[in-house]
């Protein structure tokens, strides 16, 4: 069990931009191809934009053509959680940050090996930290 970060709606509004708040806390979706990370392939780590929890490693990022950052696995099994999402007359698996429960995106079963999964994640939910040469 991780210790969850709990903030009130007003506190989240204060620390997040309007677009971050809309996606992370209200389960919104950024428009495809508009995010800052869908076409980024540098080495590094993607953290939760709401709480800084490490979520995805650049090694697992792949070009899906969807217009959203896509990964075939989280950085650790415990870094994200999934929930069934029945909105929009579909059944999808919602992906949230395990540390702060913020909405990240959805996971689908049409990804590449070794997992066959495609974590389709909003750029605005992520904070990229480039790998430093000294590491
Ligand atoms: Fe988080």
Coordinates of C-alpha atoms and ligand atoms in Angstrom, one line a residue:
X1 CA 0.0 0.0 0.0
X2 CA 1.2 3.4 -0.8
X3 CA 0.3 6.5 1.2
X4 CA -2.0 8.4 -1.0
X5 CA -1.8 12.1 -1.5
X6 CA -5.2 13.6 -0.6
X7 CA -6.1 17.2 -1.5
X8 CA -9.4 18.9 -1.6
X9 CA -10.8 20.0 -5.0
X10 CA -9.9 23.6 -4.1
X11 CA -6.3 22.6 -3.3
X12 CA -5.9 20.8 -6.6
X13 CA -7.3 23.8 -8.4
X14 CA -4.7 26.0 -6.8
X15 CA -1.7 23.9 -7.7
X16 CA -2.7 22.8 -11.2
X17 CA -3.3 24.8 -14.4
X18 CA -6.8 24.9 -15.8
X19 CA -6.0 22.3 -18.4
X20 CA -4.2 20.0 -15.9
X21 CA -7.1 20.3 -13.5
X22 CA -9.6 19.4 -16.3
X23 CA -7.7 16.3 -17.4
X24 CA -6.1 15.1 -14.1
X25 CA -9.0 15.8 -11.7
X26 CA -12.0 15.8 -14.0
X27 CA -11.0 12.9 -16.3
X28 CA -10.7 15.1 -19.3
X29 CA -8.8 14.3 -22.5
X30 CA -6.4 16.6 -24.4
X31 CA -7.0 16.8 -28.1
X32 CA -4.8 14.3 -30.1
X33 CA -1.5 15.6 -31.4
X34 CA -1.8 18.8 -29.3
X35 CA 0.2 17.6 -26.3
X36 CA 3.8 18.3 -25.6
X37 CA 5.0 14.7 -25.4
X38 CA 3.3 12.7 -28.1
X39 CA 6.3 13.1 -30.4
X40 CA 9.1 13.1 -27.8
X41 CA 11.6 10.2 -27.7
X42 CA 14.4 11.4 -25.4
X43 CA 15.7 9.2 -22.6
X44 CA 14.2 10.0 -19.2
X45 CA 11.3 9.5 -16.8
X46 CA 7.7 10.7 -17.0
X47 CA 6.3 11.7 -13.7
X48 CA 2.8 12.5 -12.6
X49 CA 2.1 16.2 -13.3
X50 CA 0.0 16.4 -10.2
X51 CA 2.2 14.8 -7.6
X52 CA 5.6 14.0 -9.1
X53 CA 5.3 10.2 -8.7
X54 CA 7.4 8.4 -11.4
X55 CA 5.0 6.7 -13.9
X56 CA 6.6 5.7 -17.1
X57 CA 10.2 5.3 -18.4
X58 CA 11.1 6.5 -21.9
X59 CA 12.4 3.0 -22.8
X60 CA 8.8 1.8 -22.9
X61 CA 7.5 4.7 -25.1
X62 CA 6.6 3.8 -28.6
X63 CA 5.1 5.5 -31.7
X64 CA 1.4 4.5 -31.8
X65 CA 0.2 7.2 -34.2
X66 CA -2.6 8.0 -31.9
X67 CA -1.5 11.5 -31.1
X68 CA -1.0 10.8 -27.4
X69 CA 2.1 9.6 -25.6
X70 CA 2.0 5.8 -25.6
X71 CA 3.8 3.3 -23.4
X72 CA 3.7 -0.5 -23.3
X73 CA 4.3 -0.7 -19.5
X74 CA 4.4 1.5 -16.4
X75 CA 7.8 2.1 -14.8
X76 CA 6.7 -0.2 -12.0
X77 CA 3.6 -2.3 -11.5
X78 CA 2.6 -0.3 -8.5
X79 CA 3.1 3.1 -10.1
X80 CA -0.4 3.2 -11.7
X81 CA -3.8 1.7 -11.0
X82 CA -6.6 0.9 -13.4
X83 CA -10.4 1.1 -13.1
X84 CA -13.2 0.2 -15.4
X85 CA -14.6 3.2 -17.1
X86 CA -18.1 2.9 -18.6
X87 CA -18.4 6.5 -19.9
X88 CA -19.2 7.3 -23.6
X89 CA -21.0 3.9 -24.1
X90 CA -17.7 2.0 -24.0
X91 CA -15.9 -0.1 -21.5
X92 CA -12.4 1.1 -21.1
X93 CA -9.7 0.7 -18.5
X94 CA -8.9 4.0 -17.0
X95 CA -5.3 4.6 -15.8
X96 CA -4.7 6.7 -12.7
X97 CA -1.6 7.6 -10.7
X98 CA -1.4 5.2 -7.7
X99 CA -0.1 8.0 -5.5
X100 CA -2.7 10.7 -6.0
X101 CA -5.5 9.1 -8.0
X102 CA -5.2 11.6 -10.8
X103 CA -6.5 10.6 -14.2
X104 CA -3.8 9.8 -16.7
X105 CA -5.5 8.1 -19.6
X106 CA -6.6 4.6 -20.7
X107 CA -4.9 1.3 -21.3
X108 CA -5.8 -0.9 -24.4
X109 CA -4.9 -4.4 -25.5
X110 CA -3.4 -3.5 -28.9
X111 CA 0.1 -2.5 -27.8
X112 CA 3.4 -4.0 -28.9
X113 CA 5.3 -6.8 -27.2
X114 CA 6.6 -7.6 -24.6
X115 CA 3.2 -6.7 -22.9
X116 CA 0.8 -6.2 -25.7
X117 CA -0.5 -3.2 -23.8
X118 CA -0.9 0.4 -24.9
X119 CA -1.0 2.9 -22.2
X120 CA -2.5 6.0 -23.9
X121 CA -1.7 8.9 -21.7
X122 CA -2.4 12.6 -21.8
X123 CA 0.8 14.8 -22.1
X124 CA -0.8 17.2 -19.7
X125 CA -0.9 14.5 -17.0
X126 CA 2.9 14.0 -17.4
X127 CA 6.0 15.9 -16.4
X128 CA 9.1 14.7 -18.4
X129 CA 12.5 14.6 -16.7
X130 CA 15.3 14.1 -19.1
X131 CA 18.0 11.7 -18.1
X132 CA 21.2 13.5 -17.1
X133 CA 24.5 12.2 -18.4
X134 CA 25.9 12.0 -14.9
X135 CA 23.3 9.4 -13.9
Ligands
LIG1 FE1 0.1 11.6 -9.0

